[in-house]
XYZ file of C-alpha atoms in Angstrom:
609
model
C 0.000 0.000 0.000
C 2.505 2.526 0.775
C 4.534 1.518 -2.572
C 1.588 2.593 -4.436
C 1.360 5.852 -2.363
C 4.781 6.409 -3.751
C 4.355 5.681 -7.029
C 1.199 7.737 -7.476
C 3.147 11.059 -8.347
C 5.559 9.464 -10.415
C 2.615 8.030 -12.941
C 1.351 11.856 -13.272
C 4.741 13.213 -13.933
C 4.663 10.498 -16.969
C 1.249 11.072 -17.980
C 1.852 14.845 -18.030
C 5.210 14.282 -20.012
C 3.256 11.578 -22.435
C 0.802 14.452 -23.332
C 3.040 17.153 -24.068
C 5.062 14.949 -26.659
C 1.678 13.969 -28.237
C 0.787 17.882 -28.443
C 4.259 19.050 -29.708
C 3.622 15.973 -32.363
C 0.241 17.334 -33.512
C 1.987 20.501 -33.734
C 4.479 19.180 -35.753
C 1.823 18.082 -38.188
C -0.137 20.666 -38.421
C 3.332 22.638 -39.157
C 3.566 20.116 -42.035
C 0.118 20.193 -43.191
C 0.886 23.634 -44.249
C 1.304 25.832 -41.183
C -2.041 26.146 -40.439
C -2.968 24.702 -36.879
C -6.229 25.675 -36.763
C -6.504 23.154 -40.217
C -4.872 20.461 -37.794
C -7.372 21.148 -35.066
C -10.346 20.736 -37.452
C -9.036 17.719 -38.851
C -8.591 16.498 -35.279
C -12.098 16.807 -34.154
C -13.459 15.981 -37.050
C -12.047 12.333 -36.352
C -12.437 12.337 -32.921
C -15.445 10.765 -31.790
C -18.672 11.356 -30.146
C -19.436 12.610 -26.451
C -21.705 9.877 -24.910
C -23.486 10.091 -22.320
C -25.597 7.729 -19.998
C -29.576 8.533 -19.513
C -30.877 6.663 -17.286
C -34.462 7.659 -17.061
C -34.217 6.250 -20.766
C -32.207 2.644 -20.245
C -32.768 -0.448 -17.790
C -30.952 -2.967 -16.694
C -30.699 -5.889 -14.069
C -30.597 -6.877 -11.082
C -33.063 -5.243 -9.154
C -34.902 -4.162 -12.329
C -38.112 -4.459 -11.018
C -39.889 -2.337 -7.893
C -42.004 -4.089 -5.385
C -45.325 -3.429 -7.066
C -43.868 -4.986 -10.418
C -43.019 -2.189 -12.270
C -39.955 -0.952 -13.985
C -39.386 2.515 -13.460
C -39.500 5.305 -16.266
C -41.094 2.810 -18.492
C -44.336 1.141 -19.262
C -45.241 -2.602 -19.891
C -48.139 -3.760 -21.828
C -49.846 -7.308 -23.526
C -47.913 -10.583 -22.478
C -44.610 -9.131 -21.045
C -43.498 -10.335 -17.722
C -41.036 -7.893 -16.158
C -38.735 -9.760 -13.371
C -35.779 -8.671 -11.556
C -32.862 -9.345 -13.755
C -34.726 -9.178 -16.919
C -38.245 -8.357 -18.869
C -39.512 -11.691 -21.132
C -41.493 -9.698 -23.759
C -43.563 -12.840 -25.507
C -43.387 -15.836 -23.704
C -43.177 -19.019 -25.999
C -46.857 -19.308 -26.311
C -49.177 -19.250 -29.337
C -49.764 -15.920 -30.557
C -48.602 -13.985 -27.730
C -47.565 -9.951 -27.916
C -45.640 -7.695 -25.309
C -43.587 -4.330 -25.446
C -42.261 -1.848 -23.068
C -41.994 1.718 -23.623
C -40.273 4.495 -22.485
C -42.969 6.802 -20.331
C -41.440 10.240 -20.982
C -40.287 11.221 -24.675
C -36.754 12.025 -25.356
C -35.779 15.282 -27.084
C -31.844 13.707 -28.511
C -30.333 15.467 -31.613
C -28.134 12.218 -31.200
C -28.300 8.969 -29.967
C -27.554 5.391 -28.771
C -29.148 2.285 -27.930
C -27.046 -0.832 -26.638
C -29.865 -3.548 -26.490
C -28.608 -7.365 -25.007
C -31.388 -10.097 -25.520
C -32.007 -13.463 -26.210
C -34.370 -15.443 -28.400
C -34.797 -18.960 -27.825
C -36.743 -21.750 -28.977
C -36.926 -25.617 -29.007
C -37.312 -25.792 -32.767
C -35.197 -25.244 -35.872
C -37.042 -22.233 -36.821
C -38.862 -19.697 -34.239
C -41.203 -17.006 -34.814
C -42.143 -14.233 -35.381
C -39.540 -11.669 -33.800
C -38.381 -8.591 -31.935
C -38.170 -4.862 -33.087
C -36.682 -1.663 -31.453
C -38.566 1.296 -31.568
C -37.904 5.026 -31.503
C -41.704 6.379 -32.709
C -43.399 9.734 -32.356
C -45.938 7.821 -29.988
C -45.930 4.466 -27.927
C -47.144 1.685 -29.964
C -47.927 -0.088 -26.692
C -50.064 -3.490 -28.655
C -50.456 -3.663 -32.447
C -50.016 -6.827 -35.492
C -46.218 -5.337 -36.068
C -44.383 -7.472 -33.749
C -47.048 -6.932 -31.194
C -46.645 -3.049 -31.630
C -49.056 -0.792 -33.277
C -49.116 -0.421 -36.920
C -49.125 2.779 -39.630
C -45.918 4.241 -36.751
C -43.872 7.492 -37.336
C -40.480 6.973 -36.655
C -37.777 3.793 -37.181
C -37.790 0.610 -36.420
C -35.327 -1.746 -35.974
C -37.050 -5.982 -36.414
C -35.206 -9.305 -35.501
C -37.776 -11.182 -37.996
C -37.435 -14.829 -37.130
C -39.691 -16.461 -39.069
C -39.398 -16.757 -43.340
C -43.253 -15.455 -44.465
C -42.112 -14.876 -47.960
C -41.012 -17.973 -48.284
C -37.526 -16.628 -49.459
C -35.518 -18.211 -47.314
C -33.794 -15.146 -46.432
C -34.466 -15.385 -42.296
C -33.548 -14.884 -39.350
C -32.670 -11.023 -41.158
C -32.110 -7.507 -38.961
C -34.510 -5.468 -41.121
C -34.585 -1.147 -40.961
C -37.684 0.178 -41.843
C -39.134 3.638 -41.344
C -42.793 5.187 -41.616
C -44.078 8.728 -42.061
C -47.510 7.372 -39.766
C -49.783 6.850 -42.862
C -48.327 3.405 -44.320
C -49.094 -0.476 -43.055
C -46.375 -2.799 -42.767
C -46.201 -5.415 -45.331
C -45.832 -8.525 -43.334
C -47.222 -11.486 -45.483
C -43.953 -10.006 -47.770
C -41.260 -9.540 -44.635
C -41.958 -5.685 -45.295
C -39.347 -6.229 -48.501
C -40.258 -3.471 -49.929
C -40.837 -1.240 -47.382
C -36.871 -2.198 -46.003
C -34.384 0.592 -46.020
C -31.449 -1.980 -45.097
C -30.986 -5.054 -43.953
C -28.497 -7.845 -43.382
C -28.949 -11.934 -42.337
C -27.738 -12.977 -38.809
C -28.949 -15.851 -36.935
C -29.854 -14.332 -33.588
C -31.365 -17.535 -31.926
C -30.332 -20.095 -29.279
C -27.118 -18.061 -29.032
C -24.412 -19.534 -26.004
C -23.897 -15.924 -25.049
C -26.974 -12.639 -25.392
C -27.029 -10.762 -28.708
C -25.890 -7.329 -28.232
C -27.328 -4.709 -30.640
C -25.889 -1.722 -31.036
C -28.335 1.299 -32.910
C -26.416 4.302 -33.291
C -28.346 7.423 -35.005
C -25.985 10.342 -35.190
C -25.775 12.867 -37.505
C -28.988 12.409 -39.667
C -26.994 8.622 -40.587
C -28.659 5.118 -38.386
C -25.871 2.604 -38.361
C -26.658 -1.555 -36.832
C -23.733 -3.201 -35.291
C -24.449 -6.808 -33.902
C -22.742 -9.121 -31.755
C -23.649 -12.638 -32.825
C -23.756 -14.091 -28.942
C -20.423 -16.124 -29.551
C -18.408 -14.494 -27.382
C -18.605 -12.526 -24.218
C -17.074 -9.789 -25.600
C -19.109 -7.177 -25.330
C -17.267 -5.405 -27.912
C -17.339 -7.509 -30.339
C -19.151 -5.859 -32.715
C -19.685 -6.269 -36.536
C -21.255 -4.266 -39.582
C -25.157 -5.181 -40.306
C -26.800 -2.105 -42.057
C -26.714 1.970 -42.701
C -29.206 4.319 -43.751
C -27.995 7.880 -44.348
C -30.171 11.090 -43.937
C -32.248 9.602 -42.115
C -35.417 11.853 -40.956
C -36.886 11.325 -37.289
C -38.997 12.742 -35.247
C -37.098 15.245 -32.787
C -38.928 13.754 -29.898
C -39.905 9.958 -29.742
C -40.353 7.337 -27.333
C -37.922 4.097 -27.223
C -39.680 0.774 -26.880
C -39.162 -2.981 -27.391
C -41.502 -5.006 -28.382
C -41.836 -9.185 -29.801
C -44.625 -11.236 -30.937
C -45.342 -14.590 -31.899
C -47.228 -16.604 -33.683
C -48.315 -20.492 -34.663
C -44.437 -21.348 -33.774
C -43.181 -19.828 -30.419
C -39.737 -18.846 -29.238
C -39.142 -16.678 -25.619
C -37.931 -13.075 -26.217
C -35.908 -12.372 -23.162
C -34.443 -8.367 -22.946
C -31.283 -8.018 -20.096
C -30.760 -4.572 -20.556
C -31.931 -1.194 -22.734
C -29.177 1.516 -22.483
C -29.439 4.477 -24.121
C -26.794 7.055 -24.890
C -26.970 10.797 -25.649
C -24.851 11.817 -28.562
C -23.018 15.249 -28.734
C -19.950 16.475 -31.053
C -17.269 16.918 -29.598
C -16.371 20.969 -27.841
C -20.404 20.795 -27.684
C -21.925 20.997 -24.653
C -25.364 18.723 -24.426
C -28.686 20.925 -24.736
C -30.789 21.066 -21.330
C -34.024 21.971 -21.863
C -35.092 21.450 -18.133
C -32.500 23.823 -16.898
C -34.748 25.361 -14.479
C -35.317 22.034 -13.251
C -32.022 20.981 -12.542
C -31.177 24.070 -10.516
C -34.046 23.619 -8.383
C -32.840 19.522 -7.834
C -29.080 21.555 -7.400
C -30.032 23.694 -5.057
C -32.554 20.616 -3.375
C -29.396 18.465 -3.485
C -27.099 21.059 -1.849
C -29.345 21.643 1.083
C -29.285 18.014 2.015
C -25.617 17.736 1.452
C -25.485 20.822 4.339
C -27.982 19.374 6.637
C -26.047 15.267 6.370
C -22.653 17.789 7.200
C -24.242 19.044 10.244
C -25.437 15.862 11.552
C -21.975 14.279 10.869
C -20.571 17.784 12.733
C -22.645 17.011 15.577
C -22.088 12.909 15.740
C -17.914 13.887 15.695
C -18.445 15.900 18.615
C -20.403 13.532 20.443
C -17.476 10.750 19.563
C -15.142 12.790 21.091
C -17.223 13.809 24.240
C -17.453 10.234 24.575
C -13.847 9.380 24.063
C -11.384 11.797 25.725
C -8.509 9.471 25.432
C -8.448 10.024 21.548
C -8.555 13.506 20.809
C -4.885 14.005 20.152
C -5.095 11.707 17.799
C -6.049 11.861 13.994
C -8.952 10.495 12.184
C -6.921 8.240 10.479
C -5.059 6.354 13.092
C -9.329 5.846 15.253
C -10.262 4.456 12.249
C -9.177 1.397 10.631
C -7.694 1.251 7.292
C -8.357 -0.568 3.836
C -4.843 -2.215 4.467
C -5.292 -3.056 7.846
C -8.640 -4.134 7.521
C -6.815 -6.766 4.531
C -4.712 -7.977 6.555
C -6.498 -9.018 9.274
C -9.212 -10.668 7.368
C -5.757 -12.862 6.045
C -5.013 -13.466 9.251
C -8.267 -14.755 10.487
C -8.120 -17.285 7.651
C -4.979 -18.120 8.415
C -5.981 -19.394 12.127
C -8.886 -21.265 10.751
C -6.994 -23.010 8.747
C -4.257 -23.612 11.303
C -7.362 -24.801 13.483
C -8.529 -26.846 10.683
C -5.184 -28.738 10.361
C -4.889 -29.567 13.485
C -8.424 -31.107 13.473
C -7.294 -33.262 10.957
C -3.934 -34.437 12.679
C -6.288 -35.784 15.715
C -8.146 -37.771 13.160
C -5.300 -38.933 11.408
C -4.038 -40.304 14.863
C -7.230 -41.965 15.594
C -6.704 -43.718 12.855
C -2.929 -44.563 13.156
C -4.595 -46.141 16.559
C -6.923 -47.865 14.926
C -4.877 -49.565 11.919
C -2.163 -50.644 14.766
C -5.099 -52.369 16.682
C -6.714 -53.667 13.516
C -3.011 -55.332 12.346
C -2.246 -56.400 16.368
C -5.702 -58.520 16.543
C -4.635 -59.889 12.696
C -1.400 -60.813 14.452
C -2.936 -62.586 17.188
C -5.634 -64.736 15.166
C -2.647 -65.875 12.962
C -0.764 -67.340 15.901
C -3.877 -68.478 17.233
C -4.491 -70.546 14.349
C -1.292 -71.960 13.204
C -0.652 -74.156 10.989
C -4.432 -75.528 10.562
C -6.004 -72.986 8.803
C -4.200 -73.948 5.032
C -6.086 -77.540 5.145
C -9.449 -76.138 6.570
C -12.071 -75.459 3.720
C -13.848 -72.571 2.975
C -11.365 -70.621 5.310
C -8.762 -67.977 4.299
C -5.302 -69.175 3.607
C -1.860 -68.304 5.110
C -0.918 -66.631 2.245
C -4.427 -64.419 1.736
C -3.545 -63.622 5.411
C 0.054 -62.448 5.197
C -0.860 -60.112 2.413
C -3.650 -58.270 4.260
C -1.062 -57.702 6.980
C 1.184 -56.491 4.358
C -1.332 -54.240 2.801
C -2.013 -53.342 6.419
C 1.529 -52.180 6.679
C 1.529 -50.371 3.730
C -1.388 -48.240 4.898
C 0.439 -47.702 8.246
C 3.564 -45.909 6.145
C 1.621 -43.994 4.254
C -0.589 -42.786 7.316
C 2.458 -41.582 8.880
C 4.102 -40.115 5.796
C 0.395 -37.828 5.486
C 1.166 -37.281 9.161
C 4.852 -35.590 8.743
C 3.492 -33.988 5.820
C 0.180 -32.434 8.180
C 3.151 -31.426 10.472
C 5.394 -29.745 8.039
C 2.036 -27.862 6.939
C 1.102 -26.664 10.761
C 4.794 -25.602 11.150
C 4.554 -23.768 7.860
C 0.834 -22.106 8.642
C 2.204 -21.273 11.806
C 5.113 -19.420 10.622
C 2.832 -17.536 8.141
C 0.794 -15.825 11.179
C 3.433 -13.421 11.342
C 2.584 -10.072 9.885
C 5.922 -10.384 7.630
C 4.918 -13.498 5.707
C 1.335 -12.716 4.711
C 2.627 -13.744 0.790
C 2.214 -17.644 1.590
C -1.807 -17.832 1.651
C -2.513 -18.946 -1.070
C -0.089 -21.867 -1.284
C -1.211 -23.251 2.475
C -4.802 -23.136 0.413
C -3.275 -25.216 -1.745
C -1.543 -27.510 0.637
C -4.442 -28.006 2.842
C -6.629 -29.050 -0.460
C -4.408 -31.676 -0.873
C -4.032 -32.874 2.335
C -7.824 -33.743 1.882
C -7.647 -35.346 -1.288
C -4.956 -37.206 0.541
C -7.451 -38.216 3.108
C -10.296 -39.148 0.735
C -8.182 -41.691 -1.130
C -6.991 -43.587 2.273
C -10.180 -43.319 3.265
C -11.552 -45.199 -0.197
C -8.497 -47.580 0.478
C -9.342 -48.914 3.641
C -12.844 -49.094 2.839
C -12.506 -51.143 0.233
C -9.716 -53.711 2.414
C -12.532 -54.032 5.054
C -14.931 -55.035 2.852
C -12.294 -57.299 0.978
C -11.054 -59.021 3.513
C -14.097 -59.826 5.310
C -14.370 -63.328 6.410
C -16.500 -65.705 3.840
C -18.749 -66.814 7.155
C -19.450 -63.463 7.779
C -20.532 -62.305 4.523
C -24.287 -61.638 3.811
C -25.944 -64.744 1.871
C -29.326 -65.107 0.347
C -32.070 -65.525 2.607
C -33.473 -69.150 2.639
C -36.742 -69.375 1.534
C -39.761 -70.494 4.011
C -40.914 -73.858 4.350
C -43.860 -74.601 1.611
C -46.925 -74.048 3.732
C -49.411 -77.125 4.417
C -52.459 -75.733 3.590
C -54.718 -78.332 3.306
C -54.809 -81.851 5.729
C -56.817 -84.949 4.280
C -59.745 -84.536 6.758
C -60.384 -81.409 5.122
C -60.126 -82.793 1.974
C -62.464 -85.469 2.287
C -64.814 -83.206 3.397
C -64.741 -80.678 1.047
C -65.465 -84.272 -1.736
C -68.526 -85.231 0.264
C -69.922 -81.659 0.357
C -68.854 -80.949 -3.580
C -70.493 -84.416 -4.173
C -74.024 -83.801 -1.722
C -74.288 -80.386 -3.500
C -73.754 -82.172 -7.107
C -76.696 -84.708 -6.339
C -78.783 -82.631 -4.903
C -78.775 -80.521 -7.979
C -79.544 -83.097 -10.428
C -82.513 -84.712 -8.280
C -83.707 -80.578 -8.016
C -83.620 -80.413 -12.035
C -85.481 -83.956 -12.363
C -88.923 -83.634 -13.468
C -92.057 -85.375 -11.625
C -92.601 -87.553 -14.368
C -89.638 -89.307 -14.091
C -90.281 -90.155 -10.938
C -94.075 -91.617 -11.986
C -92.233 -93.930 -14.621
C -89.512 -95.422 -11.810
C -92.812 -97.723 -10.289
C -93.225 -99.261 -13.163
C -90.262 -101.062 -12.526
C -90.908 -102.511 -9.046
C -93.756 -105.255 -7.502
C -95.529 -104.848 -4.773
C -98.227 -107.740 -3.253
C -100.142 -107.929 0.036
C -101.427 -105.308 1.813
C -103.057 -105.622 5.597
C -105.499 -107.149 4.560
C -104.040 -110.205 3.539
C -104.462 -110.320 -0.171
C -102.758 -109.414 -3.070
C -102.727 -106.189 -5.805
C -102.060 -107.256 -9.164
C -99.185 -104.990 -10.876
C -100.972 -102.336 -13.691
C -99.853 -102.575 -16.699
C -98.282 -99.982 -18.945
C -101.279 -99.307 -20.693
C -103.279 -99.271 -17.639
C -101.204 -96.964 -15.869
C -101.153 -94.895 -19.473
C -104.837 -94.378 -19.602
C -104.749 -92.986 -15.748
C -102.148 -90.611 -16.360
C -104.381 -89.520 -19.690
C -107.890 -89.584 -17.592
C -106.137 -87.956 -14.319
C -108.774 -87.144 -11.585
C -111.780 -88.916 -13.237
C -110.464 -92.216 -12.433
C -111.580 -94.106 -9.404
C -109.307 -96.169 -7.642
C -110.210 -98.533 -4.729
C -108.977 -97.687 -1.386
C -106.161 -99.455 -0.406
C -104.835 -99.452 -4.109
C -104.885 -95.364 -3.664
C -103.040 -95.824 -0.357
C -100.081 -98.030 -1.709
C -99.422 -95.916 -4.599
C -99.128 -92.767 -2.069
C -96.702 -94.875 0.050
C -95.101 -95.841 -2.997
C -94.234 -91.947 -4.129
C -93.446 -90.979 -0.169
C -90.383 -93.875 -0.428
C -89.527 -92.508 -4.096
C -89.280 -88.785 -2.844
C -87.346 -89.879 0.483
C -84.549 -91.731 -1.902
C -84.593 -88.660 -3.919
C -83.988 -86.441 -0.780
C -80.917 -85.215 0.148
C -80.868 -87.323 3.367
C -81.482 -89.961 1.058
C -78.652 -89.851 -0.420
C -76.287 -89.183 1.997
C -77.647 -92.769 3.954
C -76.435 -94.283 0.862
C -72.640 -92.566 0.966
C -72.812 -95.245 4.085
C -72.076 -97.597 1.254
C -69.455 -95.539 -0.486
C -65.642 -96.711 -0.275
C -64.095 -94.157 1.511
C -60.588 -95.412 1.981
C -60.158 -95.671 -1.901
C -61.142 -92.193 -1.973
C -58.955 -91.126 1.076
C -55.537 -93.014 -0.120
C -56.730 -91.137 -3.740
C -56.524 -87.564 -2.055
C -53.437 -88.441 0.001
C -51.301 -89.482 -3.226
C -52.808 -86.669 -4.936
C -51.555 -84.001 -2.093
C -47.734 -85.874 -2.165
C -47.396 -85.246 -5.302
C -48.656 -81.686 -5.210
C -46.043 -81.331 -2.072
C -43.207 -82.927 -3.809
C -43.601 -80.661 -6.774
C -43.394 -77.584 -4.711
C -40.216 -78.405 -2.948
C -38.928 -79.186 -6.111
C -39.700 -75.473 -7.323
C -38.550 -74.168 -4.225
C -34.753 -75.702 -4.583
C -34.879 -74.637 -7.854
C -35.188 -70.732 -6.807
């Protein structure tokens, strides 16, 4: 700090000296331009360029671009633009979506500049429909011309994305101007309404497009940067338009559309220049204005001096002890204030480091235990454990306590090396050696790195050397389940087969039932004598007569009995007295093979998995 202090006054006595051999050199040439210096001069600032300067009631830019009630200030948003705080999207990639923004106030430049930075970007090959930069008579705030208003006075400057023409002459920067009273040609791209043009590809650029627009001295020049470098500099010819005719007071706006394709038209800044010639002094039409804000300005610059006035005094009311001293020595410097912030770091790190020499002793303690309990199975086991199978050998052994070994070295070398560093960032805490930062940084990174990789080492040892018994295996699978016993079986067969009967004797019609008698003989009867069978075409003509027929008493009370018996045999009951009869060990040994097999299958499946 105090070098540069030193060399400060040096620098001007070379700058100084610099600019009077450049003056006695233009002098020389204007000497041999003829003599005449005041030629010289004129030729001077005729080259010379432009005065610029910043208006910001006229630009934006991010961060912080937008207020809390979401507006940007000195300018106006209208359709689909979304103003946020580091820049404004004016079309989101919708459908048929339109935006601008638009300066509030009109600007009264002879000369001026616009530096515009955007980006257009899209998921397809070919986007649409554009963005345009305005400087019109009156905002165009919605409108069919790149969502601004149509039949405009003033220029416009479009980014036309999308090829309507069918030329294949697009993505073009297009300059057209309007007198108010003629529409833009947009089936035809405006072709020939176009005062210049060129072809750039502004879209899905690495880096945002900057546009520069440059209208000075009745002549509009376009310089683009085609978002491939940073650079903001880098800036290359598109079009000119000389004596060009503008309104001497317009509003600046921006403004994008699209339309059945889609692309989002982001703006990052809008920052406008006022031109003046050089030994010109910028018009200021609000001059009144500007004293009043001067004089505004100056009173509040007196009244913060007397409050400052007063808070000194206090201070030094306060603190006796330090009024013999100056400002500059209470207060602490930029330097000071540097290096203390390098020392701080410097203990943290020193604190860090020796953080990490605890740990790396912990873990010295823990390898030596690790390779002393290794030691002590080995002798334990002795000579058995080559001919044991499925155990680890002598030789897998001797090489883990080898590797074990290895680890130990290089945990001590990492542990001369953390020392060397402490010794080193302990050295650097003197105010003298405040130069070495930068390389303890570096140190202490790879000390870590260091640490990760020993880390990864053992890791992966443990998990080698693991013993085979205590390795995870594949869970067994569960015993197959014995869902079903043979009582249960045979049970569920008699009920399946009760069910099944008693089904079929339900669906039987009552004539079958009539027919079955024919087939059976009957004689006697209480009273000792005998009923002669019917015959089939006896029994045929009853059945056809039906009530009428007569029938003698006892015959009528033998063919009821009869059809009682019938329907009890047909019953359910009936038929489970005659399952009495059934073999049911056939049908029990039946089941019981039949559920083996079913088991035996199943295990089989389950060895398989």
């Amino acid at each position: 700090m105090a070098g540069s202090r030193h060399r400060g006054p040096q620098a001007r006595v070379r700058s100084l000296f610099c600019a009077l051999l450049l003056s006695l050199s233009r002098f020389a040439e204007g000497d041999g331009m003829g003599g005449d210096p005041a030629a010289a001069g004129a030729a001077g600032t005729a080259a010379a360029p432009p005065h610029r300067r910043f208006e910001y009631k006229y630009s934006f830019k991010g961060p912080h671009l937008v207020q809390s009630d979401g507006t940007v200030p000195f300018w106006a948003h209208a359709g689909n633009a979304i103003p946020s705080s580091d820049q404004i999207r004016i079309a989101p990639s919708l459908k048929s979506q339109r935006g601008s923004v638009w300066t509030k106030t009109k600007a009264a430049f002879e000369n001026w500049e616009v530096e515009v930075t955007f980006r257009v970007t899209g998921r397809g090959r070919i986007g649409a429909d554009g963005l345009a930069v305005w400087y019109t008579e009156n905002q165009g705030l919605e409108g069919p011309v790149f969502g601004s208003a149509d039949m405009w006075n003033g220029v416009g400057i479009f980014f036309d994305s999308f090829d309507n023409d069918g030329k294949k002459n697009n993505p073009a920067i297009v300059i057209i101007g309007n007198n108010g009273q003629i529409h833009y040609d947009h089936q035809n791209d405006g072709a020939s309404q176009a005062l210049a043009s060129c072809q750039r590809d502004f879209r899905n650029k690495p880096y945002p497009v900057r546009a520069k627009i440059t209208y000075y001295q009745k002549t509009l020049t376009v310089m683009v940067n085609n978002g491939f470098t940073p650079d903001k500099n880098d800036y290359e010819f598109c079009a000119k338009v000389d004596n060009m005719v503008i309104p001497p007071q317009g509003h600046f706006g921006i403004s994008a559309a699209t339309g059945g394709l889609a692309d989002d038209h982001d703006v990052l800044s809008f920052l406008t220049f006022q031109l003046t010639e050089p030994g010109k002094e910028p018009p200021t039409p609000d001059k009144e204005i500007s004293e009043k804000e001067k004089e505004k300005y100056q009173e509040e610059f007196e009244h913060f001096q007397q409050e400052l006035d007063k808070k000194k005094e206090e201070f030094q009311k306060g603190h006796p002890d330090l009024q013999g001293h100056p400002a500059d020595e209470i207060f602490e410097s930029v330097g000071d204030r540097e290096l203390r912030q390098i020392f701080e770091g410097q203990n943290r790190i020193h604190l860090e480091i020796k953080q990490l020499n605890r740990q790396l002793d912990m873990i010295l303690d823990e390898q030596r235990r690790y390779v002393s309990s290794l030691t002590e199975e080995i002798s334990k086991r002795g000579a058995g454990i080559p001919g044991q199978h499925g155990q680890i050998t002598q030789q897998e052994m001797d090489t883990v306590v080898n590797t074990q070994h290895e680890i130990l070295r290089q945990v001590n070398e990492m542990k001369n090396s953390m020392s060397d560093t402490v010794r080193l960032v302990s050295g650097l805490q003197h105010p003298g050696s405040a130069g070495g930062v930068y390389e303890s940084t570096q140190h202490f990174n790879d000390i870590k790195e260091h640490l990760h990789i020993v880390k990864r080492d053992i890791d992966h040892l443990v998990q080698r050397n693991t013993p085979s018994n205590e390795r995870p295996k594949c869970p067994e699978l569960p015993p197959f389940p014995s869902c079903l016993s043979t009582m249960h079986f045979v049970i569920f067969v008699v009920v399946q087969t009760v069910l099944f009967v008693g089904y079929i004797m339900y669906r039987r019609p009552p004539s079958c039932r009539i027919n079955a008698r024919k087939r059976e003989k009957r004689s006697g009867n209480e009273n000792g004598y005998s009923l002669p069978l019917l015959s089939e075409m006896d029994e045929n003509q009853i059945q056809m007569a039906g009530d009428d027929v007569d029938l003698p008493e006892d015959l009528r009370k033998m063919v009821d009995e009869d059809q009682e018996e019938e329907e009890d045999k047909d019953s359910i009951l009936g038929q489970l007295q005659n399952l009495q009869n059934m073999d049911l060990d056939t049908i029990k040994e039946k089941a019981q093979a039949t559920f083996t097999e079913m088991k035996q299958t199943a295990e089989q499946k389950c060895s398989v998995m």
